[in-house]
Every structure is written in C-alpha cells, then in structure tokens.
mmCIF file of N, CA and C in Angstrom:
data_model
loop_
_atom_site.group_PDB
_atom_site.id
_atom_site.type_symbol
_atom_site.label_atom_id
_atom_site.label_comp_id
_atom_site.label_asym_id
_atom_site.label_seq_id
_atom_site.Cartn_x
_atom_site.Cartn_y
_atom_site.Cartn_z
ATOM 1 N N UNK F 1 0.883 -12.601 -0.374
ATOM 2 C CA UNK F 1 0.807 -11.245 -0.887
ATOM 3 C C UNK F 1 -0.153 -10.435 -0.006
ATOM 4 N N UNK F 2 0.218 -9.648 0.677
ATOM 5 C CA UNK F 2 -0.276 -8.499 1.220
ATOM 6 C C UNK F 2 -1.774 -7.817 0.390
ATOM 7 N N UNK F 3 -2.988 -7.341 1.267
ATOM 8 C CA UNK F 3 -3.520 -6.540 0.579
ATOM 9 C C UNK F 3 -3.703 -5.256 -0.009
ATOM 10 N N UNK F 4 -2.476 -4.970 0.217
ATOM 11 C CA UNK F 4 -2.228 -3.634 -0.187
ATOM 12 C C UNK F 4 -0.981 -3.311 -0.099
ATOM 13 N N UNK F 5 0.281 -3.545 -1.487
ATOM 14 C CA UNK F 5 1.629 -3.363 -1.130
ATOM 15 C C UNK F 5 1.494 -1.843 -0.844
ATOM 16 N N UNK F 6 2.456 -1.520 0.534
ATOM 17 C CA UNK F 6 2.183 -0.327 0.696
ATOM 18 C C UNK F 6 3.854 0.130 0.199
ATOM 19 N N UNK F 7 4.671 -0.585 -0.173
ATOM 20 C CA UNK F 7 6.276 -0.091 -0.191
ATOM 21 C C UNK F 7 5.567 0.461 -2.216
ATOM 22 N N UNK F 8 5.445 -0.269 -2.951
ATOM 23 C CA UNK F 8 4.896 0.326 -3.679
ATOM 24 C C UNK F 8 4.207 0.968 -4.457
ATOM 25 N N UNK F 9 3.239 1.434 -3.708
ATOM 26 C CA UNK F 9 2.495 2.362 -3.746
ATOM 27 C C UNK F 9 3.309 3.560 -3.555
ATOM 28 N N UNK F 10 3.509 3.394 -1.881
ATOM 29 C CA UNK F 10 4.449 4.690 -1.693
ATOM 30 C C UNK F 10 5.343 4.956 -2.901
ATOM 31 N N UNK F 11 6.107 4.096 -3.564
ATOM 32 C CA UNK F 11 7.465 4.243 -4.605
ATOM 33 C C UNK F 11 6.790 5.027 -5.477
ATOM 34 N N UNK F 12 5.482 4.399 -6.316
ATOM 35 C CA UNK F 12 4.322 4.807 -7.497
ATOM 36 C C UNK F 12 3.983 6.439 -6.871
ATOM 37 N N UNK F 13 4.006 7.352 -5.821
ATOM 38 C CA UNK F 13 3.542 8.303 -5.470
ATOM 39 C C UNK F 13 4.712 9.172 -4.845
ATOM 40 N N UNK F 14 6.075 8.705 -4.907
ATOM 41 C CA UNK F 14 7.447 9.203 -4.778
ATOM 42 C C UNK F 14 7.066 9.794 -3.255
ATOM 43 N N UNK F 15 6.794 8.750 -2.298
ATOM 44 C CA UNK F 15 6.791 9.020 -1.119
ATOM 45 C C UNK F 15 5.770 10.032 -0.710
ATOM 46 N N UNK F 16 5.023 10.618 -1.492
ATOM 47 C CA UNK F 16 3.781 12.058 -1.001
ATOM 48 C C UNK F 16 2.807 11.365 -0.039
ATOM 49 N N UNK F 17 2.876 11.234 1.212
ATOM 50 C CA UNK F 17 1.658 10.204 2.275
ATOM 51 C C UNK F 17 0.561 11.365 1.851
ATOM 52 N N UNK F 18 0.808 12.803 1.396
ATOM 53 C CA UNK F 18 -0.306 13.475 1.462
ATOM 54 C C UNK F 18 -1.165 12.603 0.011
ATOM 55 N N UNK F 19 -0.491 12.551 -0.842
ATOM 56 C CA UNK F 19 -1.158 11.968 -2.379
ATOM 57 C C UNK F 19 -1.664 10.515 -1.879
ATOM 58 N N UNK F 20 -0.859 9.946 -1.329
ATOM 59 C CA UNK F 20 -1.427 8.373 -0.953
ATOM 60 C C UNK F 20 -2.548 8.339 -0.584
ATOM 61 N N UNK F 21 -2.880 9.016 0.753
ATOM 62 C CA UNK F 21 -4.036 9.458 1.478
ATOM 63 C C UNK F 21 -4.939 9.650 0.895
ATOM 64 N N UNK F 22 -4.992 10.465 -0.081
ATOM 65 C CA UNK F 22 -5.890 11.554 -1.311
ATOM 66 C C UNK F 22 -6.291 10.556 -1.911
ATOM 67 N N UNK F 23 -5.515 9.837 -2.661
ATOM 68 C CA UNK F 23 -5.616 8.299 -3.715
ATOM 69 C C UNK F 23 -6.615 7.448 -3.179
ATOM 70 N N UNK F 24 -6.141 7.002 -1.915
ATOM 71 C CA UNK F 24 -7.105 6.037 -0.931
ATOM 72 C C UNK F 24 -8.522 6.371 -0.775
ATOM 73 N N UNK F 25 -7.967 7.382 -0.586
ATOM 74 C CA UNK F 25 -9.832 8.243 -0.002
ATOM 75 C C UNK F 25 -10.897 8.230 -1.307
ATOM 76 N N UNK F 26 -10.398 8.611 -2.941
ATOM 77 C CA UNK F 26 -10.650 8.691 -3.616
ATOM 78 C C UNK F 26 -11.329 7.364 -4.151
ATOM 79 N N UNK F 27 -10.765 6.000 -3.920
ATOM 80 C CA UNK F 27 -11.022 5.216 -4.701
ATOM 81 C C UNK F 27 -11.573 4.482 -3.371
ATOM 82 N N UNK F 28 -12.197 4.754 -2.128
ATOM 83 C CA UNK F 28 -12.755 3.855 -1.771
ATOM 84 C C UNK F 28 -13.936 4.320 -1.810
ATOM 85 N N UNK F 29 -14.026 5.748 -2.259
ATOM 86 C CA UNK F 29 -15.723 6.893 -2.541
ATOM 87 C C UNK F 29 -16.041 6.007 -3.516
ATOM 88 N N UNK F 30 -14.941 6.144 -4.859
ATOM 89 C CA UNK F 30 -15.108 5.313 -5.729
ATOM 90 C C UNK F 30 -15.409 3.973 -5.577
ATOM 91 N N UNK F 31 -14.948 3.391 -5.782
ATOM 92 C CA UNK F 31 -15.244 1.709 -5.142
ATOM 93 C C UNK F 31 -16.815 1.910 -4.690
ATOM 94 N N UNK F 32 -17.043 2.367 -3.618
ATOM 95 C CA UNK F 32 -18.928 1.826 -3.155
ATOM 96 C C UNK F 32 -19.806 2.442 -4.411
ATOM 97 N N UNK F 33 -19.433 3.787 -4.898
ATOM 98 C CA UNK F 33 -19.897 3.706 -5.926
ATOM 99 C C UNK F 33 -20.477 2.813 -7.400
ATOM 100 N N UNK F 34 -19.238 2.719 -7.356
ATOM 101 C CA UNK F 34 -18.915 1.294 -8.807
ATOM 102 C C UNK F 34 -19.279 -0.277 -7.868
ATOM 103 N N UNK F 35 -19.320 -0.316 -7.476
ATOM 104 C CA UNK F 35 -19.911 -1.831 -6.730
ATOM 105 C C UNK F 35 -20.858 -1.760 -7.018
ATOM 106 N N UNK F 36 -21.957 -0.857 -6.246
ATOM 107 C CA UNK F 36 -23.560 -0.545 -6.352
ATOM 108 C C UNK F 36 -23.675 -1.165 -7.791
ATOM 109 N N UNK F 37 -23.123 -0.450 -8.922
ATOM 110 C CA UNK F 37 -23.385 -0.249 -10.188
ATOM 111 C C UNK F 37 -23.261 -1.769 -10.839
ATOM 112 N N UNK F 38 -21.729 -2.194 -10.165
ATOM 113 C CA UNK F 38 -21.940 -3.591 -10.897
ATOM 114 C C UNK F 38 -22.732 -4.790 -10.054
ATOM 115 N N UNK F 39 -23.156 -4.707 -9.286
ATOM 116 C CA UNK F 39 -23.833 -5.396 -8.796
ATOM 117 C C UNK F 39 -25.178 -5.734 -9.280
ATOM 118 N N UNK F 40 -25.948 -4.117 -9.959
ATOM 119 C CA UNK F 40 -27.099 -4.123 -10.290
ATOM 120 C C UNK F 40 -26.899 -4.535 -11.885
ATOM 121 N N UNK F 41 -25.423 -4.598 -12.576
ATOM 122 C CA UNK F 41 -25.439 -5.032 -13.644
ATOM 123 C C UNK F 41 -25.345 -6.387 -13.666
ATOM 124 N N UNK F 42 -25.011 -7.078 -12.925
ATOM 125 C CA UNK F 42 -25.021 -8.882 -12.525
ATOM 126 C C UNK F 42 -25.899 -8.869 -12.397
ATOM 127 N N UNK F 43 -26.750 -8.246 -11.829
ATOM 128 C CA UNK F 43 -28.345 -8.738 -11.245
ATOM 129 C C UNK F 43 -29.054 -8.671 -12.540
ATOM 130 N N UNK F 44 -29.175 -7.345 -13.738
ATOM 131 C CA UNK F 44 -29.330 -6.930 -15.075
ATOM 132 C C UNK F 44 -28.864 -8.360 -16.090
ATOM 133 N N UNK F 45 -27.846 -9.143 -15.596
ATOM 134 C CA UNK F 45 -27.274 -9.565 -16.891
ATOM 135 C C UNK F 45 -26.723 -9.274 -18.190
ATOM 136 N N UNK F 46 -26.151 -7.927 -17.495
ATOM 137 C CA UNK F 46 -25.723 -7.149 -18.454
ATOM 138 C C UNK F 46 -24.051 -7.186 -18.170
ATOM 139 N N UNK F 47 -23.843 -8.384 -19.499
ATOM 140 C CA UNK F 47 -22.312 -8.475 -19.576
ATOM 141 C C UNK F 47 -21.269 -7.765 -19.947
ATOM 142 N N UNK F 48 -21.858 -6.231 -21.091
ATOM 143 C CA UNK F 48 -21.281 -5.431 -21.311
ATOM 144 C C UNK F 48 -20.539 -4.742 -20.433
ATOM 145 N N UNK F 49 -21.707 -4.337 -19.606
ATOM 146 C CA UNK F 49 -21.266 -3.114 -18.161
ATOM 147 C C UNK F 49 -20.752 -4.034 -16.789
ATOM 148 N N UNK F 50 -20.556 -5.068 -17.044
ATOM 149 C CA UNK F 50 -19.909 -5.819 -15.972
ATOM 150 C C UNK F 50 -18.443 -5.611 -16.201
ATOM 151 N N UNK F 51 -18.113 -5.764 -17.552
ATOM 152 C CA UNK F 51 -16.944 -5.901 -18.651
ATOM 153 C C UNK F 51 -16.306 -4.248 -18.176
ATOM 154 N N UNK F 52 -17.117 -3.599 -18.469
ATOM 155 C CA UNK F 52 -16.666 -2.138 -18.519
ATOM 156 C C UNK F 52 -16.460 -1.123 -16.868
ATOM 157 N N UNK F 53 -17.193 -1.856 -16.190
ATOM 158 C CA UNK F 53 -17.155 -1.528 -14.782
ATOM 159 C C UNK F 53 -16.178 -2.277 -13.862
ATOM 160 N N UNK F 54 -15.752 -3.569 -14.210
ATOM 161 C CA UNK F 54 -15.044 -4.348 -13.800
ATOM 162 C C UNK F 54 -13.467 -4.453 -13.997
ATOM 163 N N UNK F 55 -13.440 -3.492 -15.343
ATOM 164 C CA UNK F 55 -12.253 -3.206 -15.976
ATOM 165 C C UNK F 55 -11.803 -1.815 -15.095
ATOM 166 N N UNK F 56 -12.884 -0.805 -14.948
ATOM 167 C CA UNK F 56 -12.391 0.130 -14.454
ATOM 168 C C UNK F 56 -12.378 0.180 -12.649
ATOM 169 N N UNK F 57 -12.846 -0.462 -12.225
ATOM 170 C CA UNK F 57 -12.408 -1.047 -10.783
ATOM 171 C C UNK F 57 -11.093 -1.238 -10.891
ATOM 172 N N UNK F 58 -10.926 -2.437 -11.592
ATOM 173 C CA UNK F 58 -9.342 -3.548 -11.802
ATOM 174 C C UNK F 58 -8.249 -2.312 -11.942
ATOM 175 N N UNK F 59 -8.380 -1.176 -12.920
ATOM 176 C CA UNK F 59 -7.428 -0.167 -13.119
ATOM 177 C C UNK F 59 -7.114 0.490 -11.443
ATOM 178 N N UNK F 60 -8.306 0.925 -11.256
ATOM 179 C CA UNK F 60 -7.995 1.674 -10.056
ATOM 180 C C UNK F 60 -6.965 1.234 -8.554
ATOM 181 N N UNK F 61 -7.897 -0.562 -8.727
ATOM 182 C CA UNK F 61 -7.466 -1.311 -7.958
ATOM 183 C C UNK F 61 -5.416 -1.340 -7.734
ATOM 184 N N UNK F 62 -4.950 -1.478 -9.369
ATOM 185 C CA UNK F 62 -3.650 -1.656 -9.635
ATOM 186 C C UNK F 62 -2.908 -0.456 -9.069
ATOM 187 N N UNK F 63 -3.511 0.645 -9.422
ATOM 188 C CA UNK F 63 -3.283 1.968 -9.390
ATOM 189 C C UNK F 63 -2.793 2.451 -8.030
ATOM 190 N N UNK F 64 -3.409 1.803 -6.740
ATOM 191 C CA UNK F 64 -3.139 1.461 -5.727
ATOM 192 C C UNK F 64 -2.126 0.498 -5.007
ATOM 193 N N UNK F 65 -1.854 0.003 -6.122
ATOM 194 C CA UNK F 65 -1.356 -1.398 -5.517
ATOM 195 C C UNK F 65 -2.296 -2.568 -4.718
ATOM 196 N N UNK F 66 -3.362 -2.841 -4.980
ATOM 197 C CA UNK F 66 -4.445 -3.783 -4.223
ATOM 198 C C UNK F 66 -4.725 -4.922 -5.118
ATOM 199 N N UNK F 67 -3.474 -5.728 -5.625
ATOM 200 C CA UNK F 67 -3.233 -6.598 -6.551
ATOM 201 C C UNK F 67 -4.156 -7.786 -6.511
ATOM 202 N N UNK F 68 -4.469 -7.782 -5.161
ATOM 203 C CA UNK F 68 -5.733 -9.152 -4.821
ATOM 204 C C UNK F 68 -7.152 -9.033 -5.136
ATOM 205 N N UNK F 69 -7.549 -7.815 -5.115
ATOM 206 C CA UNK F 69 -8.727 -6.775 -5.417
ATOM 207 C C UNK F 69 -8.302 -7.128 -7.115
ATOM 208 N N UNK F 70 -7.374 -6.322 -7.677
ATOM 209 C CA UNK F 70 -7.667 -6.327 -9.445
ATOM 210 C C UNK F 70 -7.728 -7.762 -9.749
ATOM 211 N N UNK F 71 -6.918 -8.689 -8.764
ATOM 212 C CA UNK F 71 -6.636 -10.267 -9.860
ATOM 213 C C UNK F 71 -8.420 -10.697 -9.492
ATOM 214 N N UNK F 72 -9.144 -10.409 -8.628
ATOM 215 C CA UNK F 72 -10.517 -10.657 -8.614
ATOM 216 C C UNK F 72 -11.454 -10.109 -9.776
ATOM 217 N N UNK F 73 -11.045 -8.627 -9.738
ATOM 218 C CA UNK F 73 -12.246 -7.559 -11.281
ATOM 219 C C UNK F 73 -11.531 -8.429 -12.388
ATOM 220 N N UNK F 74 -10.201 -8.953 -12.763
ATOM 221 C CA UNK F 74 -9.853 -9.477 -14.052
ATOM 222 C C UNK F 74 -10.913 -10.360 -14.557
ATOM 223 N N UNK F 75 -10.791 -11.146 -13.141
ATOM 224 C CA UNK F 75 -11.679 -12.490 -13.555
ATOM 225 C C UNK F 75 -13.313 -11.929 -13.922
ATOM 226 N N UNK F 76 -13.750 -11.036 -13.230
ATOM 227 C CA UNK F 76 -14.777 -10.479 -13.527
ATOM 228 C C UNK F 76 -15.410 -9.576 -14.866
ATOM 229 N N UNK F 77 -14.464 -9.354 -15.077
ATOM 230 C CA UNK F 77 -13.988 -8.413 -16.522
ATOM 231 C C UNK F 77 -13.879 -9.508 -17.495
ATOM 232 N N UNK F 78 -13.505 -10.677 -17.334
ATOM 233 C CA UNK F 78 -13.207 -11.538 -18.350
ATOM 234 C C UNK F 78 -14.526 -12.235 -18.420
ATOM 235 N N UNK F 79 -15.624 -12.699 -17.414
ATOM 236 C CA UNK F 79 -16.705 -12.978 -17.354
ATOM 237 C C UNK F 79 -17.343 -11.794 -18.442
ATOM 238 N N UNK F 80 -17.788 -10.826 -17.861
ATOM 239 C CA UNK F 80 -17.791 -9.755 -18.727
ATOM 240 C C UNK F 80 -17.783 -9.612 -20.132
ATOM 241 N N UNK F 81 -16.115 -10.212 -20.835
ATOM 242 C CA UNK F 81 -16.351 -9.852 -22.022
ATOM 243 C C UNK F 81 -16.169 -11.258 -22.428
ATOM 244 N N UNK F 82 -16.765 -12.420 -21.853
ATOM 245 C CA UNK F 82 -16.975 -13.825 -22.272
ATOM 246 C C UNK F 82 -18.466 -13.800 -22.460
ATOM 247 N N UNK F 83 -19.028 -12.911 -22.185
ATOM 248 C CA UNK F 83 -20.814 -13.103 -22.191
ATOM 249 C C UNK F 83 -20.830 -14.599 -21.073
ATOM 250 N N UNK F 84 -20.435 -14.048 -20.011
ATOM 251 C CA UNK F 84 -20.508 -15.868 -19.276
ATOM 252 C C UNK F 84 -20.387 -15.279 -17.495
ATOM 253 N N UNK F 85 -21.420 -14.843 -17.243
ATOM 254 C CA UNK F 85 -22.046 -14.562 -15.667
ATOM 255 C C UNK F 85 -21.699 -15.388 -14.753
ATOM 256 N N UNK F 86 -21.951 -16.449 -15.326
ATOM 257 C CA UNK F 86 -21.948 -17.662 -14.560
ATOM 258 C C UNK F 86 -20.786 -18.162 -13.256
ATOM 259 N N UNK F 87 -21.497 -17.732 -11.918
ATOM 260 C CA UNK F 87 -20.094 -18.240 -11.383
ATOM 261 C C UNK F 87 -20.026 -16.182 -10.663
ATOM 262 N N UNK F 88 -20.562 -15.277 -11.124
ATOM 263 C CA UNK F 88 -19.866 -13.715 -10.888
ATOM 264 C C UNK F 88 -20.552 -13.535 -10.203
ATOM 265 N N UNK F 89 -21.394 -14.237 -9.172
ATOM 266 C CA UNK F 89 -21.920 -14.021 -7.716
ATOM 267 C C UNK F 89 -20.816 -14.325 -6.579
ATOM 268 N N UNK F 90 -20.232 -15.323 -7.069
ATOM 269 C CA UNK F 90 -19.293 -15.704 -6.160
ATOM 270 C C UNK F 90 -18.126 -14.903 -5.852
ATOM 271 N N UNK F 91 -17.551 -14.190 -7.303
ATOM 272 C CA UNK F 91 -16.666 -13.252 -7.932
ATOM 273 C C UNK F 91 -16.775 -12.051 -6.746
ATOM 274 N N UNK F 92 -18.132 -11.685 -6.780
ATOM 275 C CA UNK F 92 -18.604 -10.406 -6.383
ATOM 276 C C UNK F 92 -18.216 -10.599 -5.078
ATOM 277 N N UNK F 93 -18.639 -11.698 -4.103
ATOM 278 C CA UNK F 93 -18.740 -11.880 -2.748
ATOM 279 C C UNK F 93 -16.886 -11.815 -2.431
ATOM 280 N N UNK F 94 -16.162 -12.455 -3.325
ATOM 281 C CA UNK F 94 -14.486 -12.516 -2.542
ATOM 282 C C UNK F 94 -14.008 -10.876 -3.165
ATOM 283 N N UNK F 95 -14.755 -10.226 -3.905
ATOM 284 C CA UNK F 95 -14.218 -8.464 -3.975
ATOM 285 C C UNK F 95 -14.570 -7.978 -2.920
ATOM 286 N N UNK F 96 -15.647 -8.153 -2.207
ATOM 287 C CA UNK F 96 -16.397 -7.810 -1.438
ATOM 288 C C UNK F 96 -15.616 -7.652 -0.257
ATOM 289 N N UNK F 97 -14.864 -9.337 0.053
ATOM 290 C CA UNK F 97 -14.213 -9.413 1.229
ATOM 291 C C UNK F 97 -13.019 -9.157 0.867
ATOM 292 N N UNK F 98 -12.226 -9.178 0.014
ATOM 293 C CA UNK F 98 -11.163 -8.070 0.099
ATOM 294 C C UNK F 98 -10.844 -6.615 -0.172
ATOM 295 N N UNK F 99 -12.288 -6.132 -0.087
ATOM 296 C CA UNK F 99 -12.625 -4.647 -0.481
ATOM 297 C C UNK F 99 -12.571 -4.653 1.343
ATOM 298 N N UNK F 100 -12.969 -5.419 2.122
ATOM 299 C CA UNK F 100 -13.304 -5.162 3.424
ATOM 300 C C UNK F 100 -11.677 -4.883 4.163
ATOM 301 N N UNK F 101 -10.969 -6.404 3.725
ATOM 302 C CA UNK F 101 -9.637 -6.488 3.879
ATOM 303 C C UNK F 101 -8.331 -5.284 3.840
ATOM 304 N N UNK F 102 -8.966 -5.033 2.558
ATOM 305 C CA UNK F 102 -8.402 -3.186 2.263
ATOM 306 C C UNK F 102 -8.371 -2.569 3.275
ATOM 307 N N UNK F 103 -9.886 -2.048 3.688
ATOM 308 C CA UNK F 103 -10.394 -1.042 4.201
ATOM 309 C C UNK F 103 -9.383 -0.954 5.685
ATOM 310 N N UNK F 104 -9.931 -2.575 6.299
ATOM 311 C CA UNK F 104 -9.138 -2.579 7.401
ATOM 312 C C UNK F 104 -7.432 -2.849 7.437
ATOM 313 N N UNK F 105 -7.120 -2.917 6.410
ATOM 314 C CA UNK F 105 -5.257 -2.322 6.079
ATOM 315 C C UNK F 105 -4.905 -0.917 6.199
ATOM 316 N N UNK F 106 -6.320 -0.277 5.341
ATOM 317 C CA UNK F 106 -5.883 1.410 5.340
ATOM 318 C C UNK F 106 -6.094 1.859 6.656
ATOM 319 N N UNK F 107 -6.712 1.307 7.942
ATOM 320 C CA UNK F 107 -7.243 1.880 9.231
ATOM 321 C C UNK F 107 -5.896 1.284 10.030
ATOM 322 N N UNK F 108 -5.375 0.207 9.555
ATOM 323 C CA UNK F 108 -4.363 0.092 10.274
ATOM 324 C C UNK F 108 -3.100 1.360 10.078
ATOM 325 N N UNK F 109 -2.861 1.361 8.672
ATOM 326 C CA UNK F 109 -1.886 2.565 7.917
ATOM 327 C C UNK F 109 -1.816 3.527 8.415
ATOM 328 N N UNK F 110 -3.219 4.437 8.678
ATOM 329 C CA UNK F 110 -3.159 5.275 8.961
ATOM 330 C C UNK F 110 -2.401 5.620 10.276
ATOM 331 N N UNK F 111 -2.875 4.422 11.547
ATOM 332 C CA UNK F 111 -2.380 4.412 12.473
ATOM 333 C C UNK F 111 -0.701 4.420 12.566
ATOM 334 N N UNK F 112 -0.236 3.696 11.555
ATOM 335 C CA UNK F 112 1.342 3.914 11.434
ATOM 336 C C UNK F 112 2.470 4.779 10.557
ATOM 337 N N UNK F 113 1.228 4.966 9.915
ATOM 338 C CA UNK F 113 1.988 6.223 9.120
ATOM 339 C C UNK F 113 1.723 7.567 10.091
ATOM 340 N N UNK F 114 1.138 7.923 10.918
ATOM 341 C CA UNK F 114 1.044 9.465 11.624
ATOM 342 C C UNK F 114 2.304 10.313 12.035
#
C-alpha cells in the first residue's frame, strides 16, 4: 500500500489538483501542529488528549487518503482511550516516519502533477 493513494484522493476531490494541493498544504501545517501537542501529551501522560488528538490526526489522515499514517493514530487513539501509554513512544516514532514518507510522496507529486 502506497503512502498516499493518490487515484483516490483525486476521486474524493472530483479531480480539483487546485483542492488537493490546498488539502495537502493544510494538513501538513496541521500535522506539525498536532504532533507538537501529542507528543507533549505522551510525555504529560495524559491519555485523554492522546485519545482526542490522535483521533483527530487519524480523521485528517483518512481524509487524504494516507491510510498508513491513520492505521498508526488508530492504534494510538486506542492507547488513548485504553488508559494504556505503554508501547506510544514507539507509536509516535513510525507516525513520525511515515509523516516523513508523506512529505516526500507530496514533493514527488508535485513534480508530476505540473
């Protein structure tokens, strides 16, 4: 599985590369944002806002199509609302590297979508 189906995405945005673009840009502002946040809530031990930050990553993630990214926040989200941390350092580090994975899909995209 690809990190980023791009056939549906495009389908989910009825072909607009201008909206795709917009989408992308949006949720990777987003994304460093919400990382920061859950990061300092793992560090907090605060399972609530792991739960609640992790959930709303995972949405965004789908929203995109970055199915490898959400099946990671699930597990994190489910830590979350298990009261059970344990193990969501590791969680954090493979979002991390397929948040990177992304990034360098969308730098490729761009190059082939022009």
């Amino acid at each position: 599985m690809e990190i980023l189906d791009i056939n549906e995405f495009l389908e989910r945005v009825q072909n607009d590369k201008g909206l795709l673009w917009e989408l992308l840009d949006i949720f990777v502002e987003d994304f460093g944002q919400k990382r920061t946040q859950l990061r300092e809530a793992l560090q907090g031990h605060d399972a609530a806002q792991v739960r609640k930050l992790a959930h709303a990553i995972r949405g965004s993630s789908a929203n995109i199509s970055a199915h490898q990214l959400a099946a990671v926040l699930a597990e994190l989200e489910k830590k979350g609302k298990d009261n059970d941390l344990g193990g969501a350092d590791v969680l954090l580090a493979d979002m991390d590297k397929k948040f990177e994975a992304l990034l360098a899909r969308v730098s490729r995209l761009r190059e082939e979508l022009k």
